[in-house]
XYZ file of C-alpha atoms in Angstrom:
212
model
C -97.709 -46.849 15.876
C -95.435 -46.970 18.886
C -96.783 -45.829 22.255
C -93.336 -44.518 23.147
C -92.600 -40.980 21.997
C -89.352 -40.449 20.126
C -86.479 -38.214 21.216
C -85.427 -35.008 19.492
C -81.744 -34.237 18.908
C -80.384 -30.921 17.635
C -76.936 -30.829 16.037
C -75.337 -27.506 15.131
C -71.918 -26.564 13.785
C -70.268 -23.844 11.737
C -70.556 -24.300 7.986
C -67.824 -26.678 6.769
C -67.528 -28.639 10.018
C -69.164 -31.722 8.504
C -72.368 -31.897 10.533
C -74.559 -33.168 7.673
C -72.086 -35.926 6.778
C -71.890 -36.954 10.445
C -75.653 -37.183 10.818
C -76.081 -39.082 7.574
C -73.622 -41.674 8.900
C -75.473 -41.826 12.224
C -78.786 -42.493 10.517
C -77.209 -45.326 8.523
C -75.826 -46.944 11.676
C -78.436 -46.400 14.388
C -81.876 -47.999 14.249
C -84.936 -45.823 14.769
C -83.122 -42.563 14.026
C -84.369 -40.199 11.326
C -82.852 -37.022 9.931
C -85.391 -34.277 9.455
C -85.354 -32.730 5.976
C -85.448 -28.952 6.002
C -87.427 -26.686 3.724
C -85.515 -24.091 1.730
C -86.293 -21.257 -0.631
C -83.033 -21.559 -2.542
C -82.841 -23.112 -5.978
C -82.107 -26.812 -6.257
C -78.483 -27.561 -7.155
C -77.116 -30.148 -9.565
C -77.269 -33.598 -7.987
C -79.813 -32.634 -5.315
C -83.189 -34.324 -5.059
C -86.491 -32.989 -3.794
C -87.440 -34.561 -0.465
C -84.009 -36.149 -0.078
C -81.666 -33.189 0.327
C -84.335 -30.571 1.083
C -87.950 -29.711 0.404
C -87.539 -26.987 -2.208
C -90.267 -24.340 -2.175
C -90.561 -20.761 -3.415
C -89.741 -17.776 -1.248
C -93.439 -16.836 -1.288
C -94.445 -20.312 -0.093
C -91.825 -20.192 2.634
C -93.031 -16.797 3.868
C -96.599 -18.108 3.933
C -95.452 -20.957 6.173
C -93.695 -18.451 8.450
C -96.913 -16.437 8.715
C -98.815 -19.632 9.579
C -96.290 -20.475 12.356
C -95.615 -23.765 10.562
C -91.915 -23.918 11.412
C -90.315 -25.319 14.539
C -87.377 -23.112 13.566
C -86.319 -21.120 10.536
C -83.561 -18.768 9.495
C -82.408 -16.536 6.668
C -78.950 -17.867 5.795
C -76.915 -15.932 3.238
C -80.109 -14.661 1.598
C -82.019 -17.958 1.506
C -84.616 -19.294 3.924
C -84.134 -22.628 5.685
C -86.598 -24.130 8.150
C -87.923 -27.249 9.887
C -91.650 -27.917 9.646
C -93.093 -28.521 13.118
C -95.704 -30.959 11.779
C -93.065 -33.146 10.116
C -91.067 -33.478 13.332
C -94.141 -34.049 15.500
C -95.378 -36.833 13.216
C -92.094 -38.740 13.482
C -91.824 -38.253 17.256
C -95.416 -39.428 17.744
C -94.610 -42.550 15.729
C -91.840 -43.305 18.224
C -88.956 -42.352 15.965
C -85.948 -40.424 17.244
C -85.305 -37.357 15.102
C -82.151 -35.343 14.401
C -82.315 -31.711 13.306
C -79.206 -30.388 11.561
C -79.649 -26.662 12.121
C -77.598 -23.563 12.808
C -77.172 -21.708 16.092
C -80.106 -19.350 15.611
C -82.368 -22.263 14.713
C -81.298 -24.131 17.846
C -82.136 -21.052 19.910
C -85.637 -21.008 18.471
C -86.149 -24.653 19.444
C -85.059 -23.819 23.000
C -87.292 -20.755 23.143
C -90.302 -22.851 22.136
C -89.632 -25.091 25.132
C -89.416 -28.189 22.958
C -87.816 -31.113 24.806
C -84.549 -31.974 23.050
C -80.856 -32.752 23.434
C -78.457 -30.305 21.766
C -74.964 -31.111 20.467
C -72.467 -28.563 19.134
C -69.867 -29.891 16.699
C -66.639 -27.893 16.461
C -63.796 -28.049 13.937
C -60.360 -28.730 15.446
C -59.161 -25.194 14.654
C -60.071 -22.163 12.575
C -57.351 -22.907 9.965
C -58.706 -26.442 9.533
C -62.207 -25.082 8.967
C -60.944 -22.561 6.413
C -59.051 -25.319 4.587
C -62.173 -27.507 4.481
C -64.306 -24.664 3.115
C -61.742 -23.814 0.452
C -61.498 -27.481 -0.459
C -65.175 -27.528 -1.385
C -64.548 -25.066 -4.234
C -68.242 -24.127 -4.307
C -68.128 -20.538 -3.005
C -66.784 -17.264 -4.279
C -64.129 -15.666 -2.093
C -66.702 -13.177 -0.790
C -69.138 -15.986 0.108
C -66.361 -17.962 1.775
C -65.406 -14.965 3.905
C -69.059 -14.563 4.972
C -69.116 -18.207 6.086
C -65.900 -17.772 8.042
C -67.196 -14.621 9.708
C -70.392 -16.425 10.673
C -68.305 -19.287 12.067
C -66.392 -16.835 14.275
C -69.721 -15.616 15.660
C -71.074 -19.132 16.202
C -68.226 -20.986 17.915
C -68.621 -19.204 21.241
C -72.232 -20.441 21.378
C -71.134 -23.947 22.362
C -72.003 -23.157 25.996
C -75.684 -23.118 25.038
C -75.582 -26.831 24.188
C -75.714 -30.035 26.238
C -72.708 -31.668 24.570
C -69.668 -30.573 22.557
C -67.926 -32.835 20.041
C -64.816 -31.969 18.016
C -64.873 -33.324 14.458
C -61.185 -34.003 14.017
C -61.767 -37.341 12.248
C -65.093 -38.547 10.809
C -65.492 -42.097 12.132
C -64.355 -41.451 15.742
C -66.656 -38.412 15.797
C -69.574 -40.554 14.617
C -68.836 -42.959 17.471
C -68.895 -40.101 20.001
C -72.275 -38.975 18.686
C -73.559 -42.565 18.903
C -72.489 -42.650 22.533
C -74.402 -39.438 23.263
C -77.575 -40.784 21.676
C -77.218 -44.107 23.515
C -76.765 -42.260 26.815
C -79.857 -40.111 26.235
C -81.933 -43.151 25.283
C -80.832 -44.846 28.517
C -81.808 -42.106 30.987
C -83.863 -43.468 33.870
C -87.065 -41.569 33.089
C -86.964 -42.899 29.524
C -86.251 -46.510 30.560
C -88.828 -46.743 33.365
C -91.294 -48.983 31.491
C -88.589 -51.420 30.411
C -86.898 -51.437 33.823
C -90.174 -51.933 35.701
C -91.060 -54.894 33.491
C -87.723 -56.490 34.364
C -88.181 -55.765 38.079
C -91.549 -57.561 38.022
C -89.833 -60.757 36.828
C -87.834 -60.776 40.070
C -91.077 -61.127 42.002
C -92.654 -63.891 39.952
C -94.660 -61.747 37.569
C -94.886 -62.618 33.904
C -92.588 -60.407 31.819
C -94.483 -57.786 29.844
C -93.538 -56.256 26.544
C -92.398 -52.652 27.157
């Protein structure tokens, strides 16, 4: 187990912006970065796998976890519960792994309200028409459901001021690079690099280098 605690990143975006795809690419590219898997009360869909896409539990089980204060954050989204188990995140952070939460605006607010140390990134679509086109291109929602998603997006986009960084997903790969740069910058902050930097400084004064 690593003696260095991992970092927590929160990434939010309106539905259809591509946040999950972005984070999946990040996890493939960056070492020591894990994507937290949410719990949900909705039914599993064709092609989804338990523990890979989500942890699928019943509504009753989810409500029991809410009552036990087991979630770092949770939300009722279009009639289904989604949440992040606090114990899952804490275990990974304690092991020294950096963790990314892909959660909505209200979930990000809960993380802030708990006082949990984290870095928050808001991903925006280039424009409203582009977002609508992407959602329609999925062909997974009824017109009524699509309109609910668009209305929620209108309510969420102004929340970008609550975040530490804003990234516009106009093209997948360049956006992934921008997110990599944010994570690299956060990993390199002075208070997080003190042990490594001090070990290097000691070599300038004749001390034997120590493993940080």
